[in-house]
């Protein structure tokens, strides 16, 4: 059992959870994830490690309660625990000082982006972070990011905070400005957002890294469910990724594969909510 | 209770027993075990068929060298507990091997009774004795004399569990690191309930824990901890992290929804329980399910598909029946359950609908040509024989390649060109004190060969620890 140390709601349906997992806290690097299982018989849910405190032996997870499994996970309060936490999984991000970088986060993807932006800033990069959400209340981690980023730009679809529209608007302005043009762009969020950013940066050839979240079971390369096509080659996101060159990823295939069990999950969410009532 | 020993002539007069099993039509709709197991009377009678011959070729035919004539003799005299003692000392997972070993190419193949007639049903007797012991005997306990030496085992599959059991019996302190959330490796995620009930795996693991073996789950060696960390903390290490990454066909359409590796398909059903109504794990079902491959994993997948409700559950195999690596009993059971075999058949393409799900598979007929590097006759395509087969689910069961997670975090570990770990005659790797066995060395084999590696490695580790 892995003890839940804290569980705080930071935006609608988004929880920040600290979990005691000393081995993972010690080993984990930016870009890696864990697979958690709430209880006996539960699903295995992949989640990026947002942060870790090796001395306290804890890791931080950001959970968006969108399905039955994540809803159940987000409901766990201290001092209860999570049955299984396995990781860290995936290849760590290659962190280098390349000069100027732009980090683009959409929705809960911002949570995934957070440790990456921090590591890039720690490595001495000039970090501009663009975060987007549906409206003000869905914009997460703005203040936390501002602590180490050189600039934080916010977009909301309804204009309730920052620029009205999508993250691609400020990104387009940055790319177009020779003074600001970054050496690398990291985009993490929903598949359509990552695909849009990759298309936007393709003409300029700016290195664009995306972090993929396909369906997976074990997270150790065994099942092959997380296979994605990158540059015409089949890659396993859990072993070869989760980060890939955004210009080479087949996003259309990824988007359709992610929908494989949507009806199923939809039904189960309904069931789970009925059970709670 | 013990009768007078029978004369060889009397023993020869007894015919081989039969295994009572679930009716094929009924069992094709449930996940309960196919074989019921022998009765006490049938088991004792069958054991009496053993001639206790001097050649003892069955022992040599067994990868873990179970003293078969001894345990059969005890059983023949009605002493099941005595038989169980022998079996438990020689084999860490007897209830498992009694169910999944390909006895027909091992102990039973070389049994002298097989020269004229049927060999002794050693596998069924092993199962009987192991099940009897699980129900009637206390679990074995750790030896009083502990060596104070510590050994880490990577992976709780058949190789790892066997090594752990052997080492614990020798008085070493053993910790098994398992990447998944439960024990057993392929015994848990791969082999279906109807062939190896998970309560059997639970009982076998409980036996090992009773011997003092400690299991730690959710530890991915190479990521959570490294081999280097293990060598700093433990006196020796046995790597048995298993089969690794599934191979795919490399045909167009393999990324469609409804295409699974057998690993994923079976893991969803077995480890994650997708066949149970209360499970939260989804699994694609369809009227037509096509499984590519001819090994035990392919048979497990296709028989699982049938049980999940497929009207047509089909094996498509590119060679002929003779080349199929699956156990004879599995092929036989599959046929009884109405599995269709499309032999000498190779996939060209998987076609999908607009919804991104599998719709059909384009297949091509093959004929056998000259023998290839494996000694088997190479399948050659027959031009113009292509046709389209409707299918909603496709499962690829054509083998695995080495998992790079452990080795990429351990550059000192010498690998062969396929990424499998290289070992010496004592199963020691290029790192002193670090041993390896099972599929990560062999590149894909059987449960019992992995167990043989585990036993062999445990003996080598014991010698290594004594020499230190």
XYZ file of C-alpha atoms in Angstrom:
745
model
C 0.000 0.000 0.000
C 1.278 3.453 -0.931
C 0.124 6.099 1.528
C -1.652 9.186 0.213
C -0.028 12.064 2.108
C -2.183 14.840 0.718
C -4.961 15.308 -1.830
C -5.923 18.836 -2.882
C -8.314 19.987 -5.604
C -6.521 22.621 -7.692
C -9.063 23.036 -10.500
C -12.422 21.489 -11.331
C -11.877 17.688 -11.312
C -8.090 18.095 -11.053
C -6.408 16.808 -7.917
C -2.851 17.230 -6.760
C -1.912 14.158 -4.767
C 1.252 13.412 -2.827
C 1.958 9.714 -2.440
C 4.621 7.966 -0.391
C 6.744 5.888 -2.804
C 10.377 6.205 -1.680
C 11.995 4.065 -4.399
C 10.198 5.982 -7.150
C 10.889 9.353 -5.535
C 14.588 8.537 -5.500
C 14.807 7.192 -9.055
C 12.407 9.414 -10.951
C 13.496 11.961 -13.567
C 11.516 14.553 -15.521
C 9.317 13.083 -18.245
C 8.675 9.777 -16.483
C 5.374 8.328 -15.317
C 3.915 5.761 -12.945
C 1.093 3.257 -13.279
C -1.286 3.188 -10.339
C -4.009 0.797 -9.327
C -6.403 1.943 -6.622
C -7.424 -1.403 -5.235
C -7.591 -5.125 -5.934
C -9.236 -5.686 -9.312
C -8.901 -2.035 -10.368
C -7.574 -0.687 -13.658
C -3.944 0.267 -14.192
C -3.821 4.028 -14.780
C -0.712 5.736 -16.212
C 0.051 9.153 -14.678
C 2.996 11.464 -15.155
C 5.071 12.172 -12.075
C 4.628 15.919 -11.616
C 7.220 16.280 -8.911
C 9.110 14.305 -6.283
C 10.743 14.816 -2.921
C 13.415 12.116 -2.550
C 14.103 13.054 1.085
C 10.476 12.778 2.123
C 10.095 9.777 -0.170
C 7.033 11.203 -1.878
C 5.934 11.792 -5.446
C 3.325 14.261 -6.693
C 0.618 13.181 -9.116
C -1.919 15.317 -10.936
C -5.149 13.448 -11.463
C -7.925 14.557 -13.755
C -11.034 12.660 -12.706
C -12.548 11.950 -16.110
C -13.269 8.227 -15.979
C -14.435 5.724 -13.397
C -10.856 4.752 -12.540
C -9.488 8.265 -12.139
C -12.596 9.318 -10.180
C -11.996 6.487 -7.740
C -8.325 7.370 -7.457
C -9.024 11.066 -6.875
C -11.414 10.136 -4.068
C -8.681 8.541 -1.958
C -7.953 10.754 1.048
C -5.149 10.559 3.619
C -4.339 8.416 5.493
C -5.675 5.827 3.060
C -3.450 4.490 0.358
C -3.170 3.335 -3.221
C -2.811 -0.431 -3.695
C -0.109 -0.227 -6.388
C 2.241 2.428 -7.710
C 4.749 1.166 -10.272
C 7.509 3.226 -11.800
C 9.188 5.378 -12.761
C 8.361 4.308 -16.313
C 9.337 5.648 -19.706
C 12.505 7.366 -20.852
C 13.443 10.533 -18.982
C 13.464 13.779 -20.942
C 16.865 14.708 -22.305
C 17.486 17.963 -20.516
C 20.122 20.220 -22.050
C 20.838 23.903 -22.054
C 19.874 24.792 -25.616
C 19.142 28.474 -25.024
C 15.530 29.497 -25.497
C 12.713 26.986 -25.096
C 8.940 27.262 -25.145
C 6.795 24.877 -23.117
C 3.169 24.538 -24.171
C 0.658 22.901 -21.858
C -3.025 22.258 -22.404
C -5.449 21.348 -19.638
C -4.074 18.674 -17.325
C -1.127 18.406 -19.742
C 0.197 21.426 -17.884
C 0.783 19.131 -14.927
C 2.853 16.853 -17.124
C 4.709 19.843 -18.449
C 5.501 21.221 -15.005
C 8.462 18.982 -14.058
C 9.838 19.323 -17.561
C 9.705 23.139 -17.501
C 11.345 23.097 -14.085
C 14.161 20.828 -15.252
C 14.703 22.955 -18.366
C 14.876 26.110 -16.218
C 17.251 24.424 -13.769
C 19.499 23.524 -16.701
C 19.808 27.234 -17.524
C 17.381 27.578 -20.412
C 15.314 30.675 -21.013
C 11.855 29.161 -20.496
C 8.648 30.650 -21.827
C 5.578 28.657 -20.857
C 2.204 28.921 -22.550
C -0.669 27.295 -20.713
C -4.196 27.003 -21.966
C -7.535 25.987 -20.573
C -11.222 26.180 -21.339
C -11.688 29.036 -18.879
C -9.903 30.622 -15.909
C -10.770 27.872 -13.456
C -9.187 25.216 -15.718
C -5.845 27.008 -15.904
C -3.601 25.206 -13.453
C -0.158 25.748 -11.930
C 0.185 29.300 -13.215
C 1.795 30.676 -10.042
C 3.965 27.615 -9.538
C 5.315 27.875 -13.082
C 5.928 31.615 -12.690
C 8.385 30.843 -9.885
C 11.010 29.520 -12.286
C 9.853 30.381 -15.828
C 11.059 33.566 -17.472
C 7.570 34.179 -18.812
C 4.175 32.526 -18.367
C 1.485 33.202 -20.974
C -2.095 32.144 -20.371
C -4.801 31.496 -22.940
C -8.439 30.607 -22.329
C -11.025 29.621 -24.861
C -13.592 32.023 -23.382
C -11.151 34.832 -22.714
C -11.804 34.757 -18.952
C -8.045 34.864 -18.334
C -5.140 35.920 -20.543
C -5.386 35.755 -24.318
C -8.718 34.563 -25.727
C -8.259 31.508 -27.915
C -5.847 28.594 -28.135
C -2.199 28.221 -27.148
C -1.249 28.382 -30.812
C -1.942 32.151 -30.914
C 0.892 33.276 -28.610
C 3.085 30.453 -29.885
C 2.660 31.752 -33.433
C 3.745 35.213 -32.328
C 6.834 33.867 -30.602
C 7.888 31.775 -33.595
C 7.393 34.719 -35.938
C 9.648 36.965 -33.844
C 13.317 36.315 -34.739
C 14.366 37.691 -31.332
C 12.196 35.193 -29.473
C 12.444 32.173 -31.770
C 13.174 29.171 -29.516
C 15.596 26.311 -30.138
C 13.069 23.777 -28.886
C 9.379 23.522 -28.124
C 7.787 21.057 -25.702
C 4.063 20.537 -26.194
C 2.014 18.408 -23.819
C -1.741 18.198 -23.729
C -4.677 16.718 -25.601
C -3.773 15.064 -28.921
C -5.439 17.764 -31.071
C -3.399 20.434 -29.300
C -0.105 18.600 -29.754
C -0.942 17.911 -33.398
C -1.778 21.598 -33.936
C 1.480 22.751 -32.350
C 3.487 20.255 -34.407
C 1.846 21.496 -37.610
C 2.483 25.089 -36.578
C 6.191 24.563 -36.008
C 6.782 22.222 -38.954
C 7.497 24.973 -41.534
C 10.088 26.604 -39.271
C 11.696 23.254 -38.462
C 11.937 24.108 -34.759
C 12.556 20.919 -32.802
C 9.163 20.067 -31.266
C 8.868 17.429 -28.587
C 5.511 15.969 -27.588
C 4.613 13.599 -24.750
C 2.141 10.894 -25.763
C -0.431 9.185 -23.593
C -1.776 6.175 -25.491
C -3.710 3.355 -23.844
C -1.365 0.950 -22.064
C -1.614 -1.969 -19.666
C 1.719 -2.848 -18.068
C 3.906 0.134 -18.996
C 7.018 -2.041 -19.290
C 6.913 -2.940 -22.991
C 5.157 -6.236 -22.506
C 1.735 -5.596 -24.006
C 2.449 -3.357 -26.984
C -0.915 -1.654 -26.571
C 0.776 1.760 -26.488
C 2.316 1.391 -29.939
C 2.481 4.576 -31.962
C 3.800 5.236 -35.439
C 6.756 7.623 -35.434
C 8.519 8.328 -38.716
C 6.813 5.289 -40.227
C 8.182 3.015 -37.489
C 6.203 1.342 -34.723
C 7.361 2.523 -31.299
C 6.162 1.619 -27.822
C 5.378 4.816 -25.899
C 6.191 3.154 -22.565
C 9.665 1.949 -23.534
C 10.771 4.251 -26.371
C 8.802 7.304 -25.179
C 6.597 8.816 -23.928
C 8.326 11.780 -25.623
C 8.802 11.827 -29.381
C 9.613 14.264 -32.171
C 6.229 15.881 -32.808
C 6.976 16.329 -36.499
C 7.232 12.562 -36.954
C 4.247 11.329 -34.902
C 1.129 9.980 -36.634
C -1.380 11.901 -34.505
C -4.410 10.718 -36.456
C -3.633 7.108 -35.658
C -2.937 7.978 -32.021
C -6.239 9.840 -31.710
C -8.266 6.941 -33.080
C -6.427 4.337 -30.977
C -7.057 6.406 -27.845
C -10.801 6.167 -28.502
C -10.811 2.349 -28.554
C -12.721 1.883 -25.322
C -14.501 5.222 -25.077
C -18.023 3.848 -25.117
C -17.039 1.302 -22.545
C -15.544 3.884 -20.270
C -18.460 6.214 -20.743
C -20.852 3.501 -19.609
C -18.722 2.668 -16.626
C -18.449 6.290 -15.526
C -22.240 6.450 -15.497
C -22.425 3.259 -13.497
C -19.852 4.498 -11.019
C -21.697 7.751 -10.476
C -24.964 5.946 -9.943
C -23.310 3.719 -7.379
C -22.075 6.709 -5.438
C -25.555 8.196 -5.162
C -2.182 -49.426 3.144
C 0.697 -50.631 0.994
C 0.092 -53.671 -1.152
C 2.724 -56.137 -2.219
C 4.764 -54.643 -5.077
C 3.418 -55.725 -8.431
C 5.409 -57.828 -10.812
C 6.497 -56.174 -14.068
C 3.993 -58.345 -15.888
C 1.179 -57.137 -13.664
C 2.312 -53.553 -14.178
C 2.427 -54.020 -17.939
C -1.127 -55.294 -17.904
C -2.519 -51.957 -16.668
C -3.646 -49.601 -19.436
C -3.127 -45.828 -19.312
C -5.867 -43.954 -17.518
C -7.834 -41.134 -19.093
C -8.178 -37.583 -17.818
C -11.727 -36.603 -16.934
C -12.479 -33.250 -18.516
C -15.259 -30.713 -18.994
C -17.526 -31.339 -21.962
C -16.044 -29.409 -24.914
C -19.254 -27.587 -25.856
C -19.790 -26.481 -22.274
C -16.218 -25.512 -21.495
C -15.940 -23.377 -24.661
C -18.326 -20.969 -22.914
C -16.650 -20.767 -19.511
C -13.221 -20.125 -18.011
C -13.221 -23.053 -15.599
C -10.428 -25.596 -15.843
C -10.690 -28.071 -18.714
C -9.169 -31.032 -16.866
C -10.760 -32.187 -13.624
C -7.751 -34.153 -12.392
C -7.475 -37.839 -11.531
C -9.211 -39.570 -8.646
C -7.084 -41.164 -5.933
C -7.867 -44.643 -7.237
C -7.047 -43.735 -10.833
C -3.817 -42.031 -9.776
C -2.570 -44.953 -7.679
C -3.483 -47.384 -10.441
C -1.674 -45.244 -13.042
C 1.424 -44.975 -10.820
C 1.560 -48.760 -10.703
C 2.171 -48.763 -14.457
C 5.697 -47.435 -13.834
C 8.182 -50.298 -14.153
C 10.701 -48.466 -11.927
C 13.200 -49.307 -14.648
C 16.929 -48.915 -14.218
C 17.374 -46.508 -17.127
C 15.474 -43.683 -15.360
C 15.331 -41.873 -18.674
C 12.282 -39.906 -17.472
C 14.458 -38.116 -14.907
C 16.867 -37.112 -17.637
C 13.931 -36.042 -19.766
C 12.814 -33.634 -17.040
C 14.432 -30.172 -17.139
C 14.247 -29.938 -13.337
C 15.223 -33.608 -12.846
C 12.279 -34.650 -10.686
C 12.940 -38.113 -9.179
C 9.981 -39.479 -11.071
C 10.347 -43.241 -10.327
C 10.645 -42.515 -6.602
C 7.555 -40.329 -6.426
C 5.595 -42.764 -8.584
C 6.617 -45.667 -6.383
C 5.483 -43.849 -3.249
C 2.206 -43.003 -4.918
C 1.732 -46.581 -6.171
C 2.025 -47.770 -2.588
C -0.635 -45.298 -1.514
C 1.831 -42.978 0.207
C 0.748 -39.670 -1.383
C 2.449 -37.601 1.306
C 5.733 -39.385 0.635
C 5.314 -38.751 -3.076
C 4.604 -35.097 -2.354
C 7.738 -34.711 -0.215
C 9.887 -35.922 -3.103
C 8.073 -33.775 -5.623
C 8.207 -30.598 -3.539
C 11.938 -30.894 -2.954
C 12.673 -31.375 -6.653
C 10.138 -29.002 -8.192
C 9.187 -25.579 -6.828
C 5.961 -25.405 -8.869
C 4.624 -28.966 -9.227
C 0.922 -28.109 -9.549
C 1.862 -25.790 -12.395
C 4.147 -28.105 -14.340
C 1.657 -30.936 -13.862
C -0.694 -28.792 -15.923
C 1.410 -26.912 -18.450
C 4.519 -29.008 -19.177
C 4.780 -30.544 -22.648
C 5.285 -33.992 -21.112
C 4.962 -35.658 -24.502
C 8.331 -34.252 -25.565
C 10.004 -34.650 -22.151
C 9.542 -37.274 -19.430
C 6.724 -39.181 -21.137
C 8.522 -39.195 -24.480
C 11.379 -41.265 -23.091
C 9.314 -43.450 -20.726
C 10.031 -47.119 -21.520
C 6.324 -47.901 -21.359
C 5.968 -45.677 -24.413
C 8.073 -48.028 -26.530
C 5.232 -50.523 -26.579
C 2.027 -48.650 -25.958
C 1.375 -45.587 -23.869
C 3.859 -43.967 -21.485
C 2.984 -43.507 -17.824
C 0.873 -40.337 -17.435
C 3.592 -38.638 -15.409
C 2.180 -35.139 -15.870
C -1.267 -36.062 -14.618
C 0.243 -37.848 -11.624
C 2.422 -34.886 -10.823
C -0.679 -32.725 -10.862
C -2.557 -35.181 -8.648
C 0.169 -35.327 -6.022
C 0.757 -31.550 -6.039
C -2.962 -30.794 -5.682
C -3.289 -33.382 -2.925
C -0.353 -31.804 -1.081
C -1.798 -28.301 -1.419
C -5.004 -29.500 0.189
C -3.691 -31.916 2.805
C -0.180 -30.889 3.782
C 1.237 -27.897 5.595
C 3.358 -25.550 3.520
C 7.098 -26.218 3.786
C 8.986 -23.943 6.182
C 12.347 -22.236 6.004
C 15.320 -24.355 7.095
C 16.510 -23.710 10.667
C 20.024 -23.050 9.513
C 20.186 -19.775 7.597
C 23.332 -18.813 5.711
C 22.942 -15.080 6.231
C 23.484 -14.565 2.503
C 21.050 -12.459 0.481
C 19.942 -13.057 -3.083
C 17.771 -10.811 -5.267
C 15.642 -12.418 -7.941
C 14.372 -10.237 -10.777
C 10.984 -11.435 -11.959
C 8.458 -13.777 -10.348
C 7.786 -15.959 -13.373
C 8.612 -19.665 -13.528
C 12.400 -19.165 -13.633
C 12.443 -16.617 -10.825
C 10.072 -18.502 -8.544
C 11.968 -21.751 -9.032
C 15.308 -20.141 -8.239
C 13.755 -18.390 -5.230
C 12.372 -21.653 -3.860
C 15.627 -23.545 -4.360
C 17.700 -20.777 -2.758
C 15.322 -20.458 0.190
C 15.584 -24.203 0.807
C 19.362 -23.776 0.929
C 18.920 -21.224 3.726
C 19.604 -18.056 1.749
C 17.505 -14.936 2.234
C 15.653 -14.317 -1.036
C 13.830 -11.195 -2.236
C 11.922 -11.342 -5.527
C 11.322 -8.073 -7.397
C 8.266 -8.158 -9.643
C 7.354 -5.406 -12.117
C 3.631 -6.141 -12.135
C 1.222 -5.908 -9.211
C 0.938 -9.662 -8.775
C 3.175 -12.724 -8.811
C 3.719 -15.479 -11.348
C 4.791 -13.670 -14.506
C 3.493 -15.582 -17.520
C 1.713 -18.035 -15.200
C -0.494 -15.131 -14.119
C -0.778 -12.830 -17.139
C -0.292 -15.336 -19.944
C -1.695 -18.784 -19.240
C -5.484 -18.683 -19.007
C -7.583 -19.723 -16.053
C -9.018 -22.711 -17.944
C -5.554 -24.215 -18.250
C -3.936 -23.009 -15.026
C -6.352 -21.656 -12.402
C -4.868 -18.658 -10.613
C -5.658 -20.184 -7.222
C -3.046 -22.801 -8.136
C -0.475 -20.066 -8.752
C -1.519 -18.418 -5.464
C -0.988 -21.679 -3.596
C 2.418 -22.298 -5.191
C 3.556 -18.775 -4.324
C 2.226 -19.184 -0.777
C 4.430 -22.283 -0.469
C 7.471 -20.231 -1.451
C 6.562 -17.436 0.960
C 6.238 -20.030 3.666
C 9.811 -21.061 2.827
C 10.820 -17.473 3.577
C 10.844 -15.975 0.086
C 9.962 -12.265 0.145
C 8.137 -10.701 -2.807
C 8.165 -7.007 -3.636
C 5.763 -5.854 -6.345
C 5.785 -2.833 -8.664
C 9.580 -2.831 -8.861
C 10.826 -2.501 -12.424
C 14.501 -3.356 -12.349
C 16.247 -0.937 -14.674
C 13.848 1.851 -13.732
C 12.804 1.634 -10.054
C 16.161 0.195 -9.034
C 19.132 -0.870 -11.133
C 21.167 -4.065 -11.233
C 24.067 -2.035 -9.841
C 21.992 -1.066 -6.806
C 21.043 -4.716 -6.372
C 24.659 -5.864 -6.454
C 25.462 -3.291 -3.755
C 22.644 -4.497 -1.514
C 22.655 -8.253 -2.155
C 25.301 -10.979 -2.270
C 24.015 -12.349 -5.589
C 21.350 -11.693 -8.185
C 19.335 -13.862 -10.574
C 17.798 -12.062 -13.553
C 14.681 -13.742 -14.914
C 12.708 -10.780 -16.203
C 11.083 -12.721 -18.984
C 9.934 -12.555 -22.521
C 9.681 -8.885 -23.155
C 8.383 -7.037 -26.138
C 5.781 -8.621 -28.404
C 6.644 -8.954 -32.075
C 4.155 -7.841 -34.706
C 3.561 -9.018 -38.268
C 4.686 -5.823 -39.980
C 1.731 -5.872 -42.325
C -0.426 -2.824 -43.159
C -3.325 -2.208 -40.791
C -1.673 -3.547 -37.681
C -2.379 -0.315 -35.786
C -6.133 -0.632 -36.240
C -8.310 -0.909 -33.168
C -9.038 -4.551 -32.469
C -5.483 -5.717 -33.227
C -3.734 -7.022 -30.140
C -0.480 -8.692 -29.293
C -1.218 -11.976 -27.559
C 0.524 -10.496 -24.515
C -1.971 -7.638 -24.347
C -4.970 -9.813 -25.168
C -4.121 -12.414 -22.537
C -2.997 -9.863 -19.945
C -6.290 -8.014 -20.216
C -8.178 -11.268 -19.745
C -5.978 -13.117 -17.236
C -4.136 -10.582 -15.090
C -6.802 -7.869 -15.365
C -9.755 -10.260 -15.322
C -11.572 -8.828 -18.374
C -13.575 -12.057 -18.654
C -15.259 -11.448 -15.306
C -18.513 -9.482 -15.492
C -17.423 -7.162 -12.677
C -14.076 -6.268 -14.306
C -13.278 -2.679 -15.267
C -10.863 -3.827 -17.983
C -12.256 -3.566 -21.506
C -11.530 -6.160 -24.180
C -12.647 -6.107 -27.807
C -15.009 -8.924 -28.724
C -16.249 -9.982 -32.123
C -17.958 -12.748 -34.027
C -14.762 -13.596 -35.876
C -11.424 -13.563 -34.079
C -8.256 -14.532 -35.953
C -5.105 -15.470 -34.054
C -1.765 -15.557 -35.871
C 0.722 -18.149 -34.660
C 0.961 -21.842 -33.806
C 2.415 -21.975 -30.307
C 0.860 -22.398 -26.885
C 0.261 -18.655 -26.631
C -1.680 -18.715 -29.899
C -3.779 -21.646 -28.602
C -4.398 -19.831 -25.312
C -5.464 -16.709 -27.210
C -7.815 -18.440 -29.641
C -9.456 -20.545 -26.943
C -9.878 -17.381 -24.868
C -11.548 -15.675 -27.848
C -13.981 -18.576 -28.136
C -14.839 -18.273 -24.461
C -15.364 -14.524 -24.839
C -18.114 -15.328 -27.312
C -16.533 -15.526 -30.778
C -18.629 -17.566 -33.214
C -15.550 -18.301 -35.292
C -12.240 -18.427 -33.420
C -9.541 -19.095 -35.986
C -5.866 -20.006 -35.911
C -3.996 -18.733 -38.963
C -0.567 -20.387 -39.078
C 1.920 -20.052 -41.885
C 3.333 -23.551 -41.608
C 1.629 -26.937 -41.357
C 0.343 -28.826 -38.331
C 3.607 -30.769 -37.875
C 5.534 -27.537 -37.330
C 3.129 -26.145 -34.731
C 5.088 -25.686 -31.490
C 1.991 -25.957 -29.256
C 1.484 -28.855 -26.855
C -0.462 -31.688 -28.468
C -3.066 -31.603 -25.690
C -3.736 -27.903 -26.318
C -4.239 -28.401 -30.052
C -6.477 -31.364 -29.315
C -8.519 -29.420 -26.772
C -8.785 -26.469 -29.154
C -10.120 -28.686 -31.920
C -12.673 -30.212 -29.563
C -13.835 -26.721 -28.649
C -14.505 -25.859 -32.266
C -11.423 -23.774 -33.007
C -10.830 -23.504 -36.771
C -7.321 -24.120 -38.060
C -6.271 -22.302 -41.202
C -2.896 -23.889 -41.797
C -0.338 -22.777 -44.375
C -1.894 -19.341 -44.279
C -0.080 -16.027 -44.086
C -1.546 -12.547 -43.466
C -0.921 -9.863 -46.087
C -2.972 -7.004 -44.732
C -5.485 -6.072 -42.060
C -8.279 -3.872 -43.346
C -10.341 -1.502 -41.253
C -13.621 0.321 -41.467
C -14.124 4.066 -41.283
C -14.390 3.769 -37.507
C -10.783 2.586 -37.336
C -11.698 -0.929 -36.207
C -10.620 -4.172 -37.879
C -13.041 -5.335 -40.577
C -11.252 -8.046 -42.495
C -7.919 -9.742 -43.020
C -6.345 -10.486 -46.363
C -4.674 -13.877 -46.282
C -2.533 -15.844 -48.699
C -2.151 -19.604 -48.899
C 1.310 -21.113 -48.571
C 2.993 -24.376 -49.502
C 6.011 -25.990 -47.886
C 9.349 -25.556 -49.651
C 12.918 -26.411 -48.707
C 13.964 -26.557 -45.028
C 15.076 -23.229 -43.544
C 17.639 -22.387 -40.864
C 15.378 -23.826 -38.163
C 15.272 -27.161 -40.016
C 11.573 -26.748 -40.675
C 10.292 -26.590 -44.244
C 9.963 -22.986 -45.298
C 6.463 -21.813 -46.234
C 6.314 -20.363 -49.742
C 3.396 -18.180 -50.923
C 1.054 -19.523 -53.595
C 0.477 -16.746 -56.101
C -3.162 -15.921 -56.758
C -4.420 -17.657 -53.623
C -5.191 -14.431 -51.759
C -8.590 -14.036 -50.153
C -10.419 -11.852 -47.668
C -11.587 -13.123 -44.275
C -14.065 -11.106 -42.230
C -12.811 -10.413 -38.702
C -13.401 -7.951 -35.879
C -10.442 -8.883 -33.702
C -6.926 -10.006 -34.642
C -4.372 -11.329 -32.163
C -0.688 -11.581 -33.033
C 1.017 -14.475 -31.213
C 4.286 -14.856 -33.080
C 6.797 -14.430 -30.273
C 8.653 -11.743 -28.397
C 11.984 -9.981 -28.467
C 14.162 -8.992 -25.540
C 12.959 -6.238 -23.253
C 15.637 -3.490 -23.120
C 14.572 -1.847 -19.835
C 16.876 -3.758 -17.495
C 19.855 -4.021 -19.832
C 19.832 -0.404 -21.031
C 20.301 0.690 -17.413
C 23.178 -1.779 -16.997
C 25.809 -1.207 -19.694
C 28.202 -3.771 -18.181
C 25.778 -6.589 -18.886
C 26.873 -8.428 -22.025
C 24.102 -9.141 -24.503
C 23.929 -11.106 -27.720
C 22.913 -9.487 -30.999
C 19.227 -9.983 -30.229
C 19.517 -8.240 -26.873
C 19.306 -11.437 -24.832
C 21.652 -11.759 -21.858
C 24.794 -13.844 -22.418
C 25.663 -16.387 -19.734
C 28.400 -18.946 -19.064
C 27.955 -22.634 -18.196
C 27.035 -21.643 -14.653
C 24.467 -19.161 -15.938
C 26.604 -16.294 -14.689
C 26.470 -13.114 -16.767
C 29.397 -10.829 -17.563
C 28.897 -9.286 -14.115
C 30.284 -11.456 -11.277
C 27.560 -12.658 -8.939
C 24.803 -11.785 -11.397
C 23.149 -14.791 -13.010
C 20.364 -15.007 -15.581
C 17.925 -17.511 -17.008
C 14.559 -18.068 -18.628
C 13.279 -16.207 -21.656
C 15.595 -13.191 -21.259
C 18.427 -15.647 -22.026
C 16.622 -18.123 -24.273
C 14.553 -15.606 -26.204
C 11.313 -17.503 -25.697
C 10.777 -21.054 -24.489
C 8.551 -23.009 -22.146
C 7.656 -22.739 -18.482
C 9.620 -25.855 -17.622
C 12.800 -24.816 -19.475
C 12.687 -21.529 -17.584
C 12.253 -23.508 -14.368
C 15.215 -25.686 -15.302
C 17.269 -22.507 -15.671
C 16.056 -21.325 -12.283
C 17.077 -24.557 -10.609
C 20.425 -24.739 -12.363
C 21.156 -21.095 -11.529
C 20.191 -21.580 -7.875
C 22.763 -24.357 -7.567
C 25.383 -22.194 -9.275
C 24.526 -19.234 -7.020
C 24.861 -21.465 -3.958
C 28.318 -22.588 -5.095
C 29.254 -18.983 -5.850
C 28.161 -17.827 -2.381
C 30.051 -20.644 -0.696
C 33.222 -19.781 -2.594
C 33.042 -16.109 -1.598
